[in-house]
Amino acid sequence: MKRTSTLLNLSLFLLLLFATSVKAQQTVSGTVKDEKGETLIGVSVVVKGTAIGTVTNVDGMYSIKMPASSGKLIFSYVGYSTQEKVVAAGTTSFDVVLSEKATKLDEAVVSGLATSVKRSNAANAISQISSRDLTGTTIQSTVDGAMYGKVAGANLSSNGGSPGGGMSVKLRGINSISGNGQPLYVVDGVYYDNSAIAAGLNAVSKAANQGSAANQDNPSSRIADLNPEDIEKIEVLKGASAAAIYGSRAGSGVIIITTKKGRNSGGKPQVSLSQSIGMQTQLRKLGQRNWTADTAFKFLGQNGLDVYNANGGVTHDYEKELYGNKGMMYTTNVGVSGGSENSAYYAGFSRIDEEGIVKHTGYEKSSLRLNLDQRIFKFMDLSISSNYVSSSADRGFFGNDNTSTTMGVSFVSTPSFANILPDALGNYPDNPFAPSNFLQTRDLITNNEKVNRFTSGISLTTRLITQEKQSLQLILKDGIDYYNLETKAVFPTTLQFEANGKGTSGLVALGSNNNKNNNLSAFLVHAYYAPNNLIFRTQAGVTQEKFDANNVLSTATHLIGSQTNIDQAGSIQGEQTRIKQIDKGFFAQEEVNFHDLIVASLGIRADKSSRNGDPDKLYSYPKASLAINVSEFDFWKKNPEAIFNTLKARVAYGEAGNFAVFGSTYSPLVPVVSNGSTGSLIGLQRGNSTIGPERQQELEGGIDLGLLKNKLLFDFTLYKKTNRDFFYPVQIATSTGYSTFMTNAGDLENTGVEIGLDYTPFQKKDFSWNTHFAWWKNKSEITKLNIPAFNFGGFGKTLGTYRLEEGKSATQIVGIGPAGQADPSTGLVVWGDAEPDFQLSWTNTLTYKAFEFSFLLHWKKGGDNINLTTLLADLSGNSPDFDDKDLDPSGNLSNGNYRLSQLGTSASVFIEDASYLRVREIGLAYNMPRKWFRNVCGIKVQLSARNLINIFKYNSYDPEVSNFGVNSISSNVEVTPYPSAKSYFLNVGITF
């Protein structure tokens, strides 16, 4: 009986406890709308301090069970301000109105490989570019071009103006000397290859014949394959303090691209169509030198006078003839998105067709994207991102060469009185002043890149535990990026420099490049909601990346007649480059959030790679950060006189790496034929079996301020970034049997500051104005050099070159000069520095009723180029300013003669200030009222332009140049590139 009584008492106690628990809980329901009264589908609703959450349905309604009689609900939705609402005891119905986002504090930014954090809690200065910022003002052909002027801390330079892109991107200064200085691109979790692959033009140009192994074929960069219209946002991790989570591939920063996703639309698809038509013209015209019979004889001798007299002194505008094509541009975009409660999709198609400012150059690209998000079970979500791209780019023949055959070099060598125009039958006369008739070259050669690319990423998220105070997720990711790049270069025997046994007697170069990358990862993410709103978020995982590249280049010379097949040639040569690499590693991180007051994190990434000297050695990359939201403390909130609505102090530290150049660990074998027998010899590079990755260490700190109800946001960031053990192929004694040896040669340091300002001066019903300033500056220094100082990049000290020297800037430009100015030990003078003094961008968006006006102003102050285009024109007496007199201090010599007088005496005249001020983008749009179309659709008409206004004193077509492609150091060298263009567009967009 006593036992029965005890069981009864226990049962009554449990029943009472359950009743009390039920009484403490309450279910709250409501509707979420925007300021226009329209319901919002898919709004996230979370009970603060717990893992309990839900989303609004197709009617904008939600229902959530709160664990206590009262509490706070957090409502968040992309594009709208996050709201935190107190729900009083006894409340069962609670409606919310979300306003469109007025600040950037609610943006989610990367905090781990599988997590993000609100910008208001972030400890790093992560730049983010939204789809509106990327393509909202004007049409963009390539992603790298669309990023110009939009990332604080970034320095972009173009390989040339050829259609199809080709950019060098440097984040927070120089990150490597001879290793990979370009950032890692990650698209929807997939490692996205951004190689720039040569087409074999060097066989004709001989550009790399004098000791330079750099790619000077002006290829495009493969990030150009991505369609800018598909992108939802871009996040830029500029240094190791943020990029440490990507370990050994993050030494030059990471650019994370997220493409558009579908949203719950109640099953009704949302369709957007846009069509643009545009035209591009030469950015800047320089004109040509005015020749007379006297100057023709004086500078070009009797041959020059004879040609002048034979043509009757008639001149031709060859600048217009070569660069004057008004290239038409057509872009079509179609997007369809939608979804239901458990699934969402986005499908996009685009077609780009562009003509260049040089005839027979252009770019065509078709892109198809399909993104799917599916809730398989209540506890499991699947996300798939897929993209197929097919493109073709005709890039012309420009840049440096040692045969004077590129169109740019032959153009600057040809006086305007020479007649090189084709006759009525289409026959081209030989150019009497250069080995090439550049008009014939333009019309007859082929330099084409064709790409077929497929990229796909899969992410599976399983919610293993979902409780009031904790949650555990398993996230599995798989990504594949495959492309085939076919390059085709044809130089027929009819060309002036190929005919009659000259040059290569005709050339065909066919390249087949297959690139396959695969990345796998698995993560566990655990969140624990402790009392007093203390949140712990733990993540750990493993990663594996495989990279497989197979590049084959077949070059046939001495072509037979008009044949262009590889086998129809007198000489055939083949080259093959295989790169296989496997990386493995793990990542762990702990994040602690106390009431959004103090947010701290501690993490580590460790990698091993087949590219290291010891493929089994793990290299670790730690990170730590701390953000303190001072304005969230009670003492601050209770102060009515507080100036700042937001005040956050932040500091972060991190390390990242950069792999050695592929093949550094071994001595290569080269083929040889001896006495009719074939074999192999050991190459001249000695392998380094102990080489490890370059290591970057970065300490970053800053403050974020918000005033006027956060309508004005200010951020200030300082950083110090040290790149230890950078790579360089040093010269060694030939008595060893080798000539070079790749080694970790020294340390490089970058320090800088970044300042940002977002302000909304007006936000009324009919008029709003948002403005954004970004200002950044970087300074580099070689802090340690284990080998003697050396010149690097450029074309020698006579014309200006870079010099790596301990205690000096990594981007200093030196050259010969007067004895009184030169360093006695080297005979060199520091004439400039490629690093800009600072950069500033100013973005404005103004709306008045149905009108939108926006523009981006970009100012680059300082930074020097080695301008060899002008020198080449001077050597032929053909510079447009040859007869002007504003350079010679004595006033006696013309500009051309003065520059030539300095050749062999001083390099100063070839090194020029590359400052500029330009309107990068400008656009005016009108949104037609939907009622005009019975609310069936909305139509937006937009006029826009790129590079409309350009102000600079630089003595060439554009100060943004990069003859050596994506090389880390020597990008600021100009040798007759394809000129840049300005573009104009009319765009019509329709949404259903």
Short mmCIF file of C-alpha atoms in Angstrom, two decimals, residues 372-729:
data_model
loop_
_atom_site.label_atom_id
_atom_site.label_comp_id
_atom_site.label_asym_id
_atom_site.label_seq_id
_atom_site.Cartn_x
_atom_site.Cartn_y
_atom_site.Cartn_z
CA LEU A 372 17.54 23.96 -56.54
CA ASP A 373 16.78 23.92 -52.81
CA GLN A 374 14.68 21.07 -51.46
CA ARG A 375 13.59 20.06 -47.98
CA ILE A 376 13.79 16.28 -48.24
CA PHE A 377 12.65 15.60 -44.71
CA LYS A 378 11.76 17.86 -41.83
CA PHE A 379 15.34 17.45 -40.64
CA MET A 380 17.19 17.41 -43.97
CA ASP A 381 17.75 20.02 -46.72
CA LEU A 382 19.42 19.60 -50.10
CA SER A 383 20.87 22.42 -52.15
CA ILE A 384 22.19 22.04 -55.70
CA SER A 385 23.93 24.70 -57.77
CA SER A 386 24.79 24.02 -61.42
CA ASN A 387 26.07 26.11 -64.30
CA TYR A 388 27.02 25.44 -67.91
CA VAL A 389 28.92 28.01 -69.97
CA SER A 390 29.98 28.09 -73.60
CA SER A 391 32.04 31.03 -74.83
CA SER A 392 34.23 32.15 -77.69
CA ALA A 393 36.64 35.11 -77.63
CA ASP A 394 38.61 36.57 -80.54
CA ARG A 395 41.38 38.59 -78.88
CA GLY A 396 43.56 39.92 -81.69
CA PHE A 397 47.36 40.11 -81.51
CA PHE A 398 48.67 42.78 -79.15
CA GLY A 399 51.23 43.37 -76.43
CA ASN A 400 54.96 42.96 -76.21
CA ASP A 401 56.96 41.25 -78.93
CA ASN A 402 60.55 41.02 -80.08
CA THR A 403 59.67 40.66 -83.77
CA SER A 404 57.67 43.90 -84.23
CA THR A 405 54.76 41.89 -85.58
CA THR A 406 51.95 42.56 -83.10
CA MET A 407 49.36 45.03 -84.27
CA GLY A 408 50.19 47.49 -81.52
CA VAL A 409 53.95 47.56 -82.14
CA SER A 410 53.60 47.80 -85.93
CA PHE A 411 50.98 50.54 -85.57
CA VAL A 412 53.22 52.80 -83.46
CA SER A 413 56.04 52.14 -85.96
CA THR A 414 54.07 53.26 -89.01
CA PRO A 415 53.87 56.96 -90.01
CA SER A 416 50.52 58.21 -91.17
CA PHE A 417 51.80 58.98 -94.72
CA ALA A 418 52.55 55.32 -95.47
CA ASN A 419 49.87 53.66 -97.56
CA ILE A 420 49.20 50.17 -96.23
CA LEU A 421 45.50 50.02 -97.14
CA PRO A 422 44.34 47.06 -99.26
CA ASP A 423 43.69 47.59 -102.95
CA ALA A 424 40.39 46.94 -104.72
CA LEU A 425 41.14 43.22 -104.88
CA GLY A 426 41.89 42.99 -101.16
CA ASN A 427 45.66 42.71 -101.57
CA TYR A 428 47.74 44.35 -98.84
CA PRO A 429 51.01 46.10 -99.61
CA ASP A 430 54.02 45.51 -97.42
CA ASN A 431 54.59 48.01 -94.65
CA PRO A 432 57.86 49.80 -95.54
CA PHE A 433 58.45 50.83 -91.91
CA ALA A 434 57.67 47.65 -89.97
CA PRO A 435 57.78 43.87 -90.50
CA SER A 436 53.99 43.78 -90.28
CA ASN A 437 51.10 45.46 -92.05
CA PHE A 438 48.87 45.67 -88.97
CA LEU A 439 45.70 45.97 -91.07
CA GLN A 440 46.57 42.75 -92.86
CA THR A 441 47.38 41.10 -89.54
CA ARG A 442 44.05 42.28 -88.11
CA ASP A 443 42.07 40.85 -91.01
CA LEU A 444 43.86 37.55 -91.58
CA ILE A 445 45.05 36.10 -88.27
CA THR A 446 43.08 34.02 -85.78
CA ASN A 447 43.53 34.15 -82.01
CA ASN A 448 40.52 32.44 -80.52
CA GLU A 449 39.62 30.97 -77.14
CA LYS A 450 36.67 28.56 -76.88
CA VAL A 451 35.42 27.38 -73.49
CA ASN A 452 32.94 24.73 -72.43
CA ARG A 453 32.56 24.68 -68.67
CA PHE A 454 30.37 22.86 -66.19
CA THR A 455 30.30 23.68 -62.49
CA SER A 456 28.14 22.04 -59.87
CA GLY A 457 27.94 22.10 -56.11
CA ILE A 458 25.83 19.97 -53.77
CA SER A 459 25.20 20.70 -50.11
CA LEU A 460 23.27 18.38 -47.77
CA THR A 461 22.32 19.74 -44.34
CA THR A 462 20.99 17.33 -41.73
CA ARG A 463 19.63 18.63 -38.42
CA LEU A 464 20.67 15.84 -36.10
CA ILE A 465 19.51 17.62 -32.94
CA THR A 466 16.98 20.43 -32.67
CA GLN A 467 16.13 21.30 -29.10
CA GLU A 468 15.28 24.43 -27.19
CA LYS A 469 18.83 24.98 -25.98
CA GLN A 470 20.96 23.24 -28.55
CA SER A 471 21.15 22.15 -32.16
CA LEU A 472 23.53 19.97 -34.13
CA GLN A 473 23.88 19.98 -37.89
CA LEU A 474 25.84 17.75 -40.23
CA ILE A 475 26.77 19.55 -43.47
CA LEU A 476 28.18 17.64 -46.43
CA LYS A 477 29.46 19.46 -49.50
CA ASP A 478 30.71 18.30 -52.87
CA GLY A 479 31.81 20.52 -55.72
CA ILE A 480 33.12 19.93 -59.22
CA ASP A 481 34.48 22.43 -61.70
CA TYR A 482 35.38 21.15 -65.16
CA TYR A 483 36.21 23.02 -68.32
CA ASN A 484 37.78 22.47 -71.68
CA LEU A 485 39.57 25.47 -73.17
CA GLU A 486 40.52 25.25 -76.82
CA THR A 487 42.88 27.87 -78.15
CA LYS A 488 43.53 28.40 -81.83
CA ALA A 489 46.14 30.68 -83.32
CA VAL A 490 46.58 30.88 -87.10
CA PHE A 491 49.16 33.05 -88.86
CA PRO A 492 48.86 32.29 -92.61
CA THR A 493 51.77 32.38 -95.03
CA THR A 494 50.26 35.39 -96.81
CA LEU A 495 51.14 37.70 -93.94
CA GLN A 496 53.99 40.13 -94.59
CA PHE A 497 56.10 38.70 -91.77
CA GLU A 498 55.40 35.06 -92.71
CA ALA A 499 55.70 35.19 -96.51
CA ASN A 500 58.73 34.17 -98.56
CA GLY A 501 60.39 32.19 -95.80
CA LYS A 502 60.21 34.94 -93.21
CA GLY A 503 59.26 34.39 -89.59
CA THR A 504 57.85 30.92 -89.10
CA SER A 505 56.63 30.64 -92.71
CA GLY A 506 53.11 30.34 -91.42
CA LEU A 507 51.98 29.01 -88.06
CA VAL A 508 49.10 27.13 -86.49
CA ALA A 509 48.99 26.63 -82.71
CA LEU A 510 46.21 24.51 -81.27
CA GLY A 511 45.77 24.17 -77.53
CA SER A 512 43.56 21.70 -75.70
CA ASN A 513 43.29 22.41 -72.00
CA ASN A 514 41.25 20.20 -69.68
CA ASN A 515 40.88 21.31 -66.10
CA LYS A 516 39.01 19.35 -63.45
CA ASN A 517 38.74 20.39 -59.81
CA ASN A 518 36.85 18.56 -57.09
CA ASN A 519 36.38 19.58 -53.46
CA LEU A 520 34.71 17.57 -50.68
CA SER A 521 34.00 18.62 -47.12
CA ALA A 522 32.05 17.44 -44.08
CA PHE A 523 31.23 19.64 -41.08
CA LEU A 524 29.48 19.35 -37.77
CA VAL A 525 28.03 22.60 -36.45
CA HIS A 526 26.78 22.61 -32.86
CA ALA A 527 25.00 25.55 -31.22
CA TYR A 528 24.34 25.70 -27.50
CA TYR A 529 22.16 28.43 -25.98
CA ALA A 530 23.29 28.81 -22.37
CA PRO A 531 21.51 30.95 -19.76
CA ASN A 532 21.84 34.73 -19.93
CA ASN A 533 21.86 34.67 -23.77
CA LEU A 534 25.33 33.16 -23.95
CA ILE A 535 25.61 31.27 -27.23
CA PHE A 536 28.35 28.79 -28.10
CA ARG A 537 28.73 27.69 -31.70
CA THR A 538 31.22 24.95 -32.44
CA GLN A 539 32.15 23.69 -35.88
CA ALA A 540 34.63 21.09 -37.00
CA GLY A 541 35.19 19.33 -40.27
CA VAL A 542 37.47 17.74 -42.83
CA THR A 543 38.20 18.83 -46.38
CA GLN A 544 39.75 17.39 -49.52
CA GLU A 545 40.56 19.13 -52.78
CA LYS A 546 41.77 17.52 -56.00
CA PHE A 547 43.12 19.46 -58.96
CA ASP A 548 43.87 17.88 -62.33
CA ALA A 549 45.01 19.97 -65.30
CA ASN A 550 46.17 18.62 -68.65
CA ASN A 551 47.29 21.24 -71.15
CA VAL A 552 48.52 20.25 -74.61
CA LEU A 553 49.82 22.80 -77.11
CA SER A 554 50.67 21.71 -80.65
CA THR A 555 52.52 24.19 -82.84
CA ALA A 556 53.00 23.70 -86.56
CA THR A 557 55.27 25.98 -88.61
CA HIS A 558 56.31 26.17 -92.25
CA LEU A 559 52.77 25.64 -93.42
CA ILE A 560 52.12 24.07 -96.81
CA GLY A 561 50.30 26.58 -99.02
CA SER A 562 47.10 27.80 -97.43
CA GLN A 563 46.68 24.71 -95.23
CA THR A 564 45.87 25.26 -91.56
CA ASN A 565 45.82 21.65 -90.36
CA ILE A 566 48.53 20.67 -87.91
CA ASP A 567 49.70 17.81 -90.11
CA GLN A 568 50.08 20.08 -93.17
CA ALA A 569 53.32 21.66 -92.01
CA GLY A 570 57.04 21.22 -92.33
CA SER A 571 57.67 21.28 -88.58
CA ILE A 572 55.47 20.18 -85.70
CA GLN A 573 56.20 20.62 -82.02
CA GLY A 574 54.18 19.46 -79.04
CA GLU A 575 54.16 20.58 -75.43
CA GLN A 576 52.21 19.05 -72.57
CA THR A 577 51.80 20.27 -69.01
CA ARG A 578 50.21 17.99 -66.42
CA ILE A 579 49.36 19.25 -62.95
CA LYS A 580 47.91 16.90 -60.37
CA GLN A 581 47.45 17.91 -56.78
CA ILE A 582 45.66 16.59 -53.72
CA ASP A 583 45.12 18.66 -50.57
CA LYS A 584 43.63 17.39 -47.33
CA GLY A 585 42.95 19.09 -44.06
CA PHE A 586 40.65 19.81 -41.18
CA PHE A 587 39.07 22.87 -39.64
CA ALA A 588 37.76 23.61 -36.15
CA GLN A 589 36.34 26.80 -34.69
CA GLU A 590 34.58 27.94 -31.55
CA GLU A 591 32.42 31.09 -31.53
CA VAL A 592 31.05 32.64 -28.36
CA ASN A 593 28.35 35.30 -28.38
CA PHE A 594 27.37 37.00 -25.17
CA HIS A 595 24.12 38.92 -25.64
CA ASP A 596 25.48 40.41 -28.90
CA LEU A 597 27.72 42.46 -26.61
CA ILE A 598 30.90 40.46 -26.92
CA VAL A 599 31.51 38.08 -29.84
CA ALA A 600 34.70 36.03 -29.89
CA SER A 601 36.04 33.20 -32.01
CA LEU A 602 39.03 30.87 -32.00
CA GLY A 603 39.84 28.47 -34.81
CA ILE A 604 42.46 26.50 -36.66
CA ARG A 605 42.88 25.10 -40.16
CA ALA A 606 45.53 22.47 -40.92
CA ASP A 607 46.46 21.30 -44.42
CA LYS A 608 48.77 18.90 -46.15
CA SER A 609 49.41 18.85 -49.88
CA SER A 610 51.15 16.84 -52.55
CA ARG A 611 52.72 20.11 -53.68
CA ASN A 612 54.77 20.49 -50.49
CA GLY A 613 58.23 18.98 -50.13
CA ASP A 614 56.82 16.66 -47.48
CA PRO A 615 53.31 15.75 -48.69
CA ASP A 616 52.35 14.27 -45.32
CA LYS A 617 53.31 17.26 -43.21
CA LEU A 618 50.43 19.28 -41.76
CA TYR A 619 50.76 23.06 -41.83
CA SER A 620 48.47 24.79 -39.36
CA TYR A 621 46.78 28.16 -39.76
CA PRO A 622 45.23 29.55 -36.56
CA LYS A 623 42.77 32.41 -36.27
CA ALA A 624 41.19 34.41 -33.45
CA SER A 625 38.87 37.40 -33.30
CA LEU A 626 37.02 39.61 -30.85
CA ALA A 627 34.20 42.12 -31.44
CA ILE A 628 32.76 44.30 -28.67
CA ASN A 629 29.47 46.10 -29.35
CA VAL A 630 29.90 48.90 -26.85
CA SER A 631 26.61 50.51 -27.88
CA GLU A 632 24.68 47.38 -26.82
CA PHE A 633 25.68 47.68 -23.17
CA ASP A 634 23.00 48.99 -20.79
CA PHE A 635 25.07 51.96 -19.66
CA TRP A 636 25.24 53.13 -23.26
CA LYS A 637 21.60 52.50 -24.11
CA LYS A 638 20.45 54.39 -21.04
CA ASN A 639 22.41 57.46 -22.06
CA PRO A 640 20.00 59.66 -24.09
CA GLU A 641 22.87 61.93 -25.10
CA ALA A 642 24.89 59.17 -26.72
CA ILE A 643 26.16 60.37 -30.09
CA PHE A 644 26.51 56.93 -31.61
CA ASN A 645 23.72 54.42 -32.15
CA THR A 646 26.38 51.83 -32.95
CA LEU A 647 29.90 51.61 -31.59
CA LYS A 648 31.88 48.43 -32.11
CA ALA A 649 35.57 47.74 -31.53
CA ARG A 650 37.07 44.71 -33.25
CA VAL A 651 40.36 42.90 -33.60
CA ALA A 652 41.26 39.75 -35.54
CA TYR A 653 44.34 37.65 -36.19
CA GLY A 654 44.83 34.86 -38.68
CA GLU A 655 47.30 32.92 -40.78
CA ALA A 656 47.02 31.52 -44.29
CA GLY A 657 49.29 29.96 -46.89
CA ASN A 658 50.25 29.75 -50.53
CA PHE A 659 51.60 26.64 -52.25
CA ALA A 660 54.91 26.61 -54.06
CA VAL A 661 54.91 26.73 -57.85
CA PHE A 662 54.00 23.29 -59.17
CA GLY A 663 57.11 21.20 -59.82
CA SER A 664 59.33 23.03 -57.31
CA THR A 665 59.97 19.83 -55.37
CA TYR A 666 61.68 17.91 -58.19
CA SER A 667 64.17 18.32 -61.00
CA PRO A 668 62.37 17.95 -64.33
CA LEU A 669 63.44 15.69 -67.16
CA VAL A 670 63.82 17.16 -70.65
CA PRO A 671 63.81 15.12 -73.88
CA VAL A 672 66.94 14.74 -75.97
CA VAL A 673 67.90 13.02 -79.24
CA SER A 674 71.47 11.78 -79.48
CA ASN A 675 72.90 9.71 -82.35
CA GLY A 676 69.41 8.85 -83.49
CA SER A 677 68.36 7.63 -80.05
CA THR A 678 65.92 9.33 -77.74
CA GLY A 679 66.28 9.83 -74.03
CA SER A 680 65.97 12.24 -71.16
CA LEU A 681 68.31 14.63 -69.43
CA ILE A 682 67.93 16.22 -66.05
CA GLY A 683 66.74 19.83 -66.43
CA LEU A 684 68.48 22.90 -65.09
CA GLN A 685 66.14 23.45 -62.13
CA ARG A 686 67.16 21.64 -58.97
CA GLY A 687 64.28 20.22 -56.99
CA ASN A 688 63.73 21.30 -53.39
CA SER A 689 62.47 18.39 -51.30
CA THR A 690 62.05 20.58 -48.19
CA ILE A 691 60.10 23.46 -49.66
CA GLY A 692 56.93 24.43 -47.82
CA PRO A 693 54.16 26.94 -48.37
CA GLU A 694 54.47 30.67 -48.10
CA ARG A 695 52.83 31.75 -44.84
CA GLN A 696 50.83 34.88 -44.26
CA GLN A 697 50.17 36.33 -40.81
CA GLU A 698 47.74 39.22 -40.44
CA LEU A 699 46.62 41.34 -37.52
CA GLU A 700 43.60 43.55 -38.19
CA GLY A 701 41.80 45.98 -35.95
CA GLY A 702 39.15 48.63 -36.35
CA ILE A 703 36.01 50.36 -35.19
CA ASP A 704 32.50 50.62 -36.61
CA LEU A 705 30.30 53.61 -35.83
CA GLY A 706 26.64 54.35 -36.49
CA LEU A 707 24.93 57.75 -36.13
CA LEU A 708 21.54 59.25 -36.88
CA LYS A 709 19.67 56.01 -36.18
CA ASN A 710 22.35 54.18 -38.14
CA LYS A 711 21.63 56.13 -41.30
CA LEU A 712 25.31 57.05 -41.20
CA LEU A 713 27.76 54.16 -40.81
CA PHE A 714 31.51 54.60 -40.55
CA ASP A 715 34.16 51.89 -40.45
CA PHE A 716 37.89 52.22 -39.94
CA THR A 717 40.36 49.35 -40.33
CA LEU A 718 44.11 49.04 -39.83
CA TYR A 719 46.02 45.92 -40.80
CA LYS A 720 49.53 44.54 -40.78
CA LYS A 721 50.14 41.54 -42.99
CA THR A 722 53.42 39.62 -43.06
CA ASN A 723 54.13 37.11 -45.83
CA ARG A 724 56.88 34.83 -44.62
CA ASP A 725 59.07 32.56 -46.74
CA PHE A 726 58.03 33.88 -50.13
CA PHE A 727 59.22 31.85 -53.11
CA TYR A 728 61.84 32.80 -55.64
CA PRO A 729 63.91 30.75 -58.15
#
